[in-house]
Coordinates of C-alpha atoms in Angstrom, one line a residue:
M3 CA 164.5 97.5 144.8
H4 CA 160.5 98.7 144.6
L5 CA 159.5 102.5 145.7
I6 CA 156.4 104.5 145.9
L7 CA 156.0 107.7 145.5
T8 CA 153.7 111.1 146.1
G9 CA 153.9 114.7 145.1
A10 CA 154.3 112.8 141.0
T11 CA 153.0 116.0 139.7
G12 CA 154.2 118.9 141.7
M13 CA 158.2 120.5 141.6
V14 CA 159.5 118.1 144.5
G15 CA 158.0 114.9 143.4
T16 CA 158.7 115.6 139.5
T17 CA 162.5 115.7 139.9
V18 CA 161.9 112.7 142.7
L19 CA 159.7 110.9 139.2
D20 CA 162.5 111.5 137.6
A21 CA 165.5 111.0 140.0
M22 CA 164.5 107.3 140.4
L23 CA 163.8 106.8 136.3
K24 CA 167.1 106.9 135.9
T25 CA 168.1 104.6 138.8
T26 CA 168.8 100.7 137.0
D27 CA 168.5 99.2 140.5
I28 CA 164.8 100.2 141.4
S29 CA 162.7 97.8 140.5
K30 CA 159.0 99.0 140.1
I31 CA 158.1 102.7 140.0
S32 CA 154.1 102.6 142.5
I33 CA 152.7 106.3 142.5
L34 CA 150.6 107.5 144.0
S35 CA 148.5 110.5 142.4
R36 CA 144.9 112.0 142.0
R37 CA 145.3 112.3 137.8
P38 CA 147.6 110.7 135.4
V39 CA 150.7 111.5 135.7
Q40 CA 152.8 112.9 132.1
L41 CA 156.0 112.2 133.0
A42 CA 155.6 108.9 133.4
E43 CA 152.8 108.5 131.0
D44 CA 156.2 110.1 128.4
S45 CA 158.7 108.0 129.8
K46 CA 156.8 104.7 128.5
D47 CA 159.0 102.7 131.6
P48 CA 156.9 99.4 132.6
R49 CA 158.3 100.2 135.6
V50 CA 155.7 102.3 136.5
N51 CA 152.9 102.3 138.1
V52 CA 151.2 105.2 138.1
I53 CA 147.8 104.0 141.2
I54 CA 144.6 106.4 140.6
H55 CA 143.9 107.5 144.5
K56 CA 141.3 109.9 145.4
D57 CA 141.0 109.7 149.5
F58 CA 144.4 109.7 151.3
T59 CA 143.0 109.2 153.9
S60 CA 141.4 106.0 152.6
Y61 CA 143.9 103.2 151.3
S62 CA 141.6 100.2 150.9
P63 CA 142.5 96.5 150.4
E64 CA 143.3 96.2 146.0
V65 CA 145.5 99.8 145.9
L66 CA 147.5 98.0 149.4
K67 CA 148.2 95.1 148.1
Q68 CA 150.2 97.3 145.1
L69 CA 152.5 98.7 147.7
Q70 CA 153.0 95.4 149.9
D71 CA 156.6 94.9 149.4
A72 CA 157.6 98.0 148.4
D73 CA 161.0 98.9 149.5
G74 CA 161.0 102.7 150.2
C75 CA 158.6 106.1 149.6
V76 CA 159.3 109.4 148.9
W77 CA 156.6 111.8 150.8
A78 CA 156.7 115.2 148.2
L79 CA 152.7 115.5 148.4
G80 CA 152.3 118.6 149.8
I81 CA 151.2 122.3 148.8
S82 CA 152.4 126.3 149.8
Q83 CA 150.0 127.4 152.3
T84 CA 149.1 130.5 150.3
Q85 CA 147.0 128.4 148.3
V86 CA 144.9 127.1 150.7
N87 CA 143.2 127.2 154.3
K88 CA 144.8 126.6 157.5
E89 CA 142.5 123.2 157.4
D90 CA 143.0 122.2 154.3
Y91 CA 147.2 122.4 155.0
I92 CA 147.0 120.6 158.1
T93 CA 145.4 118.3 155.3
I94 CA 146.9 117.9 153.5
T95 CA 150.2 118.3 154.9
K96 CA 150.4 116.5 158.1
T97 CA 146.6 114.0 157.6
Y98 CA 147.5 113.0 154.2
P99 CA 151.0 110.7 155.5
L100 CA 150.4 109.5 158.8
A101 CA 147.0 107.9 157.4
F102 CA 149.9 106.2 155.3
A103 CA 152.1 105.5 157.8
S104 CA 148.9 103.8 159.4
A105 CA 147.3 101.8 156.2
F106 CA 151.1 99.9 155.9
Q107 CA 151.7 99.2 159.2
P108 CA 150.0 95.3 158.7
A109 CA 152.0 95.1 155.0
L110 CA 155.5 95.9 157.7
K111 CA 153.9 92.6 159.5
T112 CA 153.8 90.2 156.6
T113 CA 157.0 91.3 154.5
K114 CA 158.7 92.4 158.3
K115 CA 161.6 94.2 156.2
P116 CA 162.4 97.8 156.9
F117 CA 160.7 100.2 155.4
N118 CA 162.8 103.6 154.4
F119 CA 159.4 106.9 154.3
V120 CA 161.0 109.3 153.3
Y121 CA 158.7 113.2 155.0
V122 CA 159.6 115.6 152.7
S123 CA 159.4 119.0 156.1
G124 CA 162.0 122.1 154.9
Q125 CA 163.3 124.7 156.7
G126 CA 162.0 126.5 159.2
A127 CA 159.9 123.1 160.7
T128 CA 159.9 123.7 164.3
F129 CA 157.8 121.8 167.6
Q130 CA 158.3 125.0 169.1
P131 CA 156.2 127.4 167.3
G132 CA 156.1 130.6 168.5
L133 CA 153.3 133.9 168.3
F134 CA 154.2 134.4 164.8
T135 CA 155.5 131.2 163.8
P136 CA 153.8 130.2 160.3
I137 CA 151.0 127.0 159.3
F138 CA 153.6 125.8 157.5
G139 CA 156.5 125.5 160.3
K140 CA 153.6 124.3 163.2
T141 CA 152.1 121.9 160.7
K142 CA 155.9 120.3 159.4
G143 CA 156.7 120.1 163.3
E144 CA 154.2 118.2 164.5
T145 CA 154.2 115.7 161.7
E146 CA 157.4 115.2 161.8
L147 CA 157.4 114.0 165.8
A148 CA 154.1 111.8 164.9
L149 CA 156.2 110.4 162.7
A150 CA 159.1 109.6 164.9
D151 CA 156.2 108.0 167.6
V152 CA 155.3 105.7 164.8
R153 CA 158.6 105.3 163.4
K154 CA 159.7 104.2 168.1
E155 CA 156.6 101.4 168.4
N156 CA 157.6 100.5 165.0
Q157 CA 161.3 100.1 163.4
L158 CA 160.8 98.4 160.8
F159 CA 158.7 101.8 159.4
Q160 CA 162.4 103.8 159.4
A161 CA 160.8 107.1 158.7
S162 CA 163.5 110.4 158.5
T163 CA 161.9 113.6 157.3
V164 CA 164.7 115.6 155.7
R165 CA 164.5 119.8 155.6
P166 CA 165.2 121.4 152.0
G167 CA 165.8 125.1 152.7
F168 CA 164.9 126.7 149.3
V169 CA 163.3 124.8 145.9
D170 CA 165.8 126.1 143.5
W171 CA 164.7 124.9 139.9
I172 CA 166.3 127.3 137.6
D173 CA 169.6 125.1 136.6
Q174 CA 167.3 121.5 136.3
D175 CA 167.1 120.4 132.7
K176 CA 164.0 121.5 130.7
N177 CA 163.6 118.3 129.4
V178 CA 162.5 117.5 132.9
T179 CA 161.3 121.3 134.2
K180 CA 158.2 121.1 131.4
Y181 CA 156.4 118.5 133.7
M182 CA 156.4 120.5 137.0
P183 CA 154.0 123.3 137.3
P184 CA 152.6 126.2 136.6
L185 CA 154.0 129.0 139.1
G186 CA 152.8 131.8 138.0
A187 CA 154.3 135.4 137.0
M188 CA 154.6 136.2 140.6
R189 CA 156.8 133.3 141.9
T190 CA 158.4 132.9 138.4
G191 CA 159.5 136.1 138.6
L192 CA 160.4 135.5 141.9
G193 CA 162.0 132.2 141.4
H194 CA 165.1 133.7 139.0
T195 CA 165.7 136.7 140.5
L196 CA 166.4 134.6 143.8
H197 CA 167.9 131.9 141.6
P198 CA 171.6 133.8 142.2
V199 CA 171.0 134.8 145.2
F200 CA 170.8 131.8 147.0
K201 CA 173.3 129.7 144.5
L202 CA 176.2 132.5 145.3
A203 CA 176.1 134.5 148.2
M204 CA 173.4 131.1 150.6
K205 CA 174.9 128.1 149.7
G206 CA 173.6 126.2 152.0
N207 CA 170.1 127.4 152.1
W208 CA 170.0 126.8 148.8
S209 CA 168.5 123.0 147.3
P210 CA 168.6 122.5 143.7
T211 CA 166.3 120.3 142.5
E212 CA 167.7 117.5 140.1
P213 CA 170.2 116.3 143.5
L214 CA 167.5 117.1 145.9
G215 CA 165.5 114.6 143.5
G216 CA 168.5 112.7 143.6
F217 CA 168.7 112.5 147.4
L218 CA 165.7 112.1 148.4
T219 CA 165.5 108.6 145.6
G220 CA 168.8 107.7 146.7
L221 CA 167.6 108.3 150.8
A222 CA 164.5 106.3 149.7
M223 CA 167.2 103.1 149.0
G224 CA 168.8 103.6 152.3
K225 CA 170.9 104.5 150.7
W226 CA 172.6 106.6 153.6
N227 CA 171.5 104.8 156.5
E228 CA 174.2 104.1 158.6
Q229 CA 175.4 107.8 158.5
L230 CA 171.4 109.0 159.8
K231 CA 172.5 107.4 162.8
T232 CA 174.5 110.0 163.8
L233 CA 173.2 113.1 162.9
K234 CA 174.6 115.7 165.2
G235 CA 175.6 120.1 164.1
D236 CA 174.1 121.7 161.6
E237 CA 173.1 118.5 159.3
G238 CA 170.6 117.5 162.3
R239 CA 170.1 115.1 165.0
V240 CA 168.5 112.2 165.5
L241 CA 165.4 112.2 168.3
E242 CA 164.8 109.2 170.5
G243 CA 163.7 106.5 168.9
G244 CA 165.8 106.8 166.2
F245 CA 164.1 108.9 163.4
P246 CA 166.6 111.2 161.4
I247 CA 165.4 114.8 160.7
V248 CA 168.5 116.1 158.2
E249 CA 169.1 119.2 157.6
N250 CA 169.6 120.9 153.7
S251 CA 173.7 120.8 155.4
F252 CA 173.7 116.8 154.3
F253 CA 171.7 116.8 151.7
R254 CA 174.4 119.1 150.4
R255 CA 177.4 117.7 151.7
V256 CA 176.6 113.9 150.7
M257 CA 175.4 115.3 147.0
G258 CA 179.0 117.2 146.2
L259 CA 177.6 120.8 146.7
P260 CA 179.8 123.9 147.4
K261 CA 180.2 124.9 150.9

């Protein structure tokens, strides 16, 4: 099985790459990245192909040729709304994944096989933004709806979205967290403060990185495709055309995390 990964140098992307490297059923891992990926280099895993890709709004024939036989993708490329201006946030969060979805359509016509595209969204994404909805929630929701439209037009493009809660790296193996980007003293301190709160008192909103990485990898492999068709309640829902919105409760249940 051939999987694609973006955002491999970020927190979520790092733990997804770790999970992919540990999954023997994956025969090839194609990483789209603006810069070298240290975890990939240190792994010395022959299955990994890091494709240095500077412009995520455009895909050359040479790049697409390396991706065309892929079975799935985890789109973990993203950034906090506090780190960039509004225009750049929309470009990274919405324009980039939609550009990939568009560019990959010819490959689907060639392979004629399903492609599991997993978009990493987050709790707070909404289709009905209000006056005080942060740009994060509005843009993530718009991106989800746009990906749902792509899936509706081409059922081979089996797009889904995952809405993790508080993404918590504290319990992750330090041999993995050392590859995650530095968060700075304030965010690191806040993470350590909130860790016991979410882990013990707000479990439903807690998304520890190690199982999250395994879950996102499994989704890209199509592991829960049948279960996604019947999502309901606090575990998610399915939009017209078959687009699943996967809430944190589903992730926690299938990965065996306590309620």
